[in-house]
PDB file of C-alpha atoms in Angstrom:
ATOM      1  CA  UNK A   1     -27.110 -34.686   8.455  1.00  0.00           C
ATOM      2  CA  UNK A   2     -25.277 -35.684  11.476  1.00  0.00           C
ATOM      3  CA  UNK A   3     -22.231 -33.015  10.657  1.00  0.00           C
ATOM      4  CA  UNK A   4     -25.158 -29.979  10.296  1.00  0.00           C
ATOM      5  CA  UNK A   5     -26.287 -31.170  13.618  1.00  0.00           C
ATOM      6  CA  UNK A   6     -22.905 -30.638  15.257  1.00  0.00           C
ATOM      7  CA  UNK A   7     -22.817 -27.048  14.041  1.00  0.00           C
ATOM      8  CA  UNK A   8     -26.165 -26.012  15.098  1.00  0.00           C
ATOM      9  CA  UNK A   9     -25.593 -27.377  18.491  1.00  0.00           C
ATOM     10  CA  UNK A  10     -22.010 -25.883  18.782  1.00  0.00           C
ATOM     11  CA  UNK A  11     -23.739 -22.202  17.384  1.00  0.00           C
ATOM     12  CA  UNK A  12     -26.280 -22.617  19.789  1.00  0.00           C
ATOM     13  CA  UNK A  13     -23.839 -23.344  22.912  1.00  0.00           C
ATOM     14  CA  UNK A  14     -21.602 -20.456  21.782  1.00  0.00           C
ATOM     15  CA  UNK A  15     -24.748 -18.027  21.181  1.00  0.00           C
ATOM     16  CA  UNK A  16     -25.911 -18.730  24.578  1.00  0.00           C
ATOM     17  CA  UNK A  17     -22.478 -18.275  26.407  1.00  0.00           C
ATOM     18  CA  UNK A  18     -22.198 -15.167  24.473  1.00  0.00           C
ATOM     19  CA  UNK A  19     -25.102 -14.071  25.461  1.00  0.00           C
ATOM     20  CA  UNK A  20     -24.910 -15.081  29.441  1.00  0.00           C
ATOM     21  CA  UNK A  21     -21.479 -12.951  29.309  1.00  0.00           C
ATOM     22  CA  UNK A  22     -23.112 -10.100  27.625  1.00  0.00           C
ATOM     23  CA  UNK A  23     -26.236  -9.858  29.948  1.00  0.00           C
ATOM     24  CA  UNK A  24     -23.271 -10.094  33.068  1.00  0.00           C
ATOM     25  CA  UNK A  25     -21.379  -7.661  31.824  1.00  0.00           C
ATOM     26  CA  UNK A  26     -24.142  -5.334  31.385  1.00  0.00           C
ATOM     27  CA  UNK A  27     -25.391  -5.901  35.100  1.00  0.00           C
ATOM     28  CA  UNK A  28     -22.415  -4.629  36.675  1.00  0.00           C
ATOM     29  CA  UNK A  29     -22.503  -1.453  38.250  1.00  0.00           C
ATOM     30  CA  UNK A  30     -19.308   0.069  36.761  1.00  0.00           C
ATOM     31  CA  UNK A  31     -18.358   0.117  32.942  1.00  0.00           C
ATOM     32  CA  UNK A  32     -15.426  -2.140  32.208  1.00  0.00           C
ATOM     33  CA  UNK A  33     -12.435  -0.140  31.216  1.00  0.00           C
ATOM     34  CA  UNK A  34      -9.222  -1.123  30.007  1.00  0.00           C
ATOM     35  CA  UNK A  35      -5.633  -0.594  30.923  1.00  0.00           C
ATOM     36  CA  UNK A  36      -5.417   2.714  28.371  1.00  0.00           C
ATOM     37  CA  UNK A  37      -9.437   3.824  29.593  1.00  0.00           C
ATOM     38  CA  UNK A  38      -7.575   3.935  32.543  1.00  0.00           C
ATOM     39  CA  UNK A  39      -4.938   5.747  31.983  1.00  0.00           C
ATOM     40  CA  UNK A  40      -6.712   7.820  29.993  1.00  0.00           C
ATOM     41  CA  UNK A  41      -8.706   8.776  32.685  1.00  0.00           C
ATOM     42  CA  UNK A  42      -5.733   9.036  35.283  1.00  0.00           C
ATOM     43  CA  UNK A  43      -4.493  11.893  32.537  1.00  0.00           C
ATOM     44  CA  UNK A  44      -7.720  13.393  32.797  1.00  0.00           C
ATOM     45  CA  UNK A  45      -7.600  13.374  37.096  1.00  0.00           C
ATOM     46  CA  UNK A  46      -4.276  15.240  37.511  1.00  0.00           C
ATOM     47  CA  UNK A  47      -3.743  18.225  34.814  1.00  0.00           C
ATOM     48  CA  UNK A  48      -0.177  18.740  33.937  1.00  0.00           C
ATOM     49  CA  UNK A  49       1.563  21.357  35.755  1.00  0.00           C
ATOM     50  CA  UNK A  50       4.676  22.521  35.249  1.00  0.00           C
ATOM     51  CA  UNK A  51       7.266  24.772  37.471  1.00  0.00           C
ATOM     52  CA  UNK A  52       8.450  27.988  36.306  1.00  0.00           C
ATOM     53  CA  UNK A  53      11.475  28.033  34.149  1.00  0.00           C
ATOM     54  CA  UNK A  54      13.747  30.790  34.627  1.00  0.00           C
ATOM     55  CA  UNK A  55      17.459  31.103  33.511  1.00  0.00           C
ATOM     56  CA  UNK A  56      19.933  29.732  36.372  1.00  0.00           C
ATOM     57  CA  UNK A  57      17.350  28.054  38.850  1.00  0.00           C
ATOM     58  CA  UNK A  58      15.761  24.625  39.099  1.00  0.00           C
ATOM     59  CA  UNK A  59      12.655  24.163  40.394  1.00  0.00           C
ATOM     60  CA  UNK A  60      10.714  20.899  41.527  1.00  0.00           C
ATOM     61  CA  UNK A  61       6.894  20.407  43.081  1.00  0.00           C
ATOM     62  CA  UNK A  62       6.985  19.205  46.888  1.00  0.00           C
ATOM     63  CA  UNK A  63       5.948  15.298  46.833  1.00  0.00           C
ATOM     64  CA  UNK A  64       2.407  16.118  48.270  1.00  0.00           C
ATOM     65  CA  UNK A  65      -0.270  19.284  47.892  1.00  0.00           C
ATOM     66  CA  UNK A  66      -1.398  21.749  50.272  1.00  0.00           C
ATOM     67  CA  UNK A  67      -4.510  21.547  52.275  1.00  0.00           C
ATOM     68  CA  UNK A  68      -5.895  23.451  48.840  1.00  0.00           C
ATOM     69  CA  UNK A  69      -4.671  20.548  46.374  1.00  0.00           C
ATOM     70  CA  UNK A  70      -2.260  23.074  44.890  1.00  0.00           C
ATOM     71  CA  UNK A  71       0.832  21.561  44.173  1.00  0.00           C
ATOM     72  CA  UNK A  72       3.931  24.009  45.467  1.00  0.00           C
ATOM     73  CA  UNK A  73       7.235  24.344  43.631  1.00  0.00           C
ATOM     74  CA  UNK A  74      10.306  24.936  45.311  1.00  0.00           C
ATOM     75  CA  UNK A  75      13.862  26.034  44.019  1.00  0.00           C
ATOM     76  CA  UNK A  76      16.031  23.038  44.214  1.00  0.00           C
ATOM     77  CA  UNK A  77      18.153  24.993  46.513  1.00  0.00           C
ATOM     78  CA  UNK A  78      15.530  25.043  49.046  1.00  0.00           C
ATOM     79  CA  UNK A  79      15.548  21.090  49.725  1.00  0.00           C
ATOM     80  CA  UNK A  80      17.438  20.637  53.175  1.00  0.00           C
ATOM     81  CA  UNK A  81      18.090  24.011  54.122  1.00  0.00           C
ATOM     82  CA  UNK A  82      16.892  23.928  57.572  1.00  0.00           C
ATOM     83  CA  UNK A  83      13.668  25.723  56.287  1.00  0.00           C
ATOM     84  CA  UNK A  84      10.067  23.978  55.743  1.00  0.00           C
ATOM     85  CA  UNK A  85       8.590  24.847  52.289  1.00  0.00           C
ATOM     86  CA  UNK A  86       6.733  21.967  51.489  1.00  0.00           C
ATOM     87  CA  UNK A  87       3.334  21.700  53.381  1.00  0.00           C
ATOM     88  CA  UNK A  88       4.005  18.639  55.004  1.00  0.00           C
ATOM     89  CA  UNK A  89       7.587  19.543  55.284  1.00  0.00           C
ATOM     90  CA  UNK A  90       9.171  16.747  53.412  1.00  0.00           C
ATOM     91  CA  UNK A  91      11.578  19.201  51.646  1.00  0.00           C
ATOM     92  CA  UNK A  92      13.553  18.744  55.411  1.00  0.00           C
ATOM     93  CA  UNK A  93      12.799  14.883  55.088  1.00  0.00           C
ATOM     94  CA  UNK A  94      15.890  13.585  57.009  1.00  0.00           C
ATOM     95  CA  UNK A  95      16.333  10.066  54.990  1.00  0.00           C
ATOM     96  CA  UNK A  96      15.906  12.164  51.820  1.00  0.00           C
ATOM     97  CA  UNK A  97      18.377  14.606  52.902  1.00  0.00           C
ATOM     98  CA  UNK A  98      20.897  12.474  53.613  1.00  0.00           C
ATOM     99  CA  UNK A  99      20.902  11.361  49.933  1.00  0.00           C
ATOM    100  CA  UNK A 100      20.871  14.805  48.874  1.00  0.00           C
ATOM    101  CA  UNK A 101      23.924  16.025  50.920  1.00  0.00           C
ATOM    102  CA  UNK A 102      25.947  12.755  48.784  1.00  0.00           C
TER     103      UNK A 102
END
């Protein structure tokens, strides 16, 4: 009888730290998500966009929206050319311009 006891106390302790977990779980305020709810989500946040295609130009979005949220493409020929495109005007960045001059 002694080895019957061991398993009823060892079903009992895991029932009731199961069920301590479970009743935790349940009291916190947000759901618990996983790495792939999350990305998931993330997809969900920021709808893909995509800048025109047209024969013999390349066009990229500027690094950060407008006041609007609306991200702005810009040909590729734009970037450093003495000209502000982007809103915030990171197309003229110097440090990034002096990579794209190389």
């Amino acid at each position: 009888m002694k080895p019957n006891l061991g398993r009823i106390v060892f079903l009992l302790t895991v029932t009731t730290i199961t069920g301590q977990w479970f009743e935790e779980s349940q009291k916190q305020n947000s759901p618990r998500r996983t790495f792939f709810h999350r990305i998931k989500a993330d997809n969900h946040r920021q709808p893909i966009r995509e800048c025109p295609d047209v024969k013999g130009q390349v066009w990229r979005f500027c690094p950060t929206a407008d006041a609007d949220g609306i991200w702005k493409c810009i040909r590729i020929t734009n970037l450093c050319d003495g000209q502000t495109d982007c809103p915030d005007g990171s197309d003229e960045d110097e440090t990034m311009c002096t990579f794209h001059a190389i």
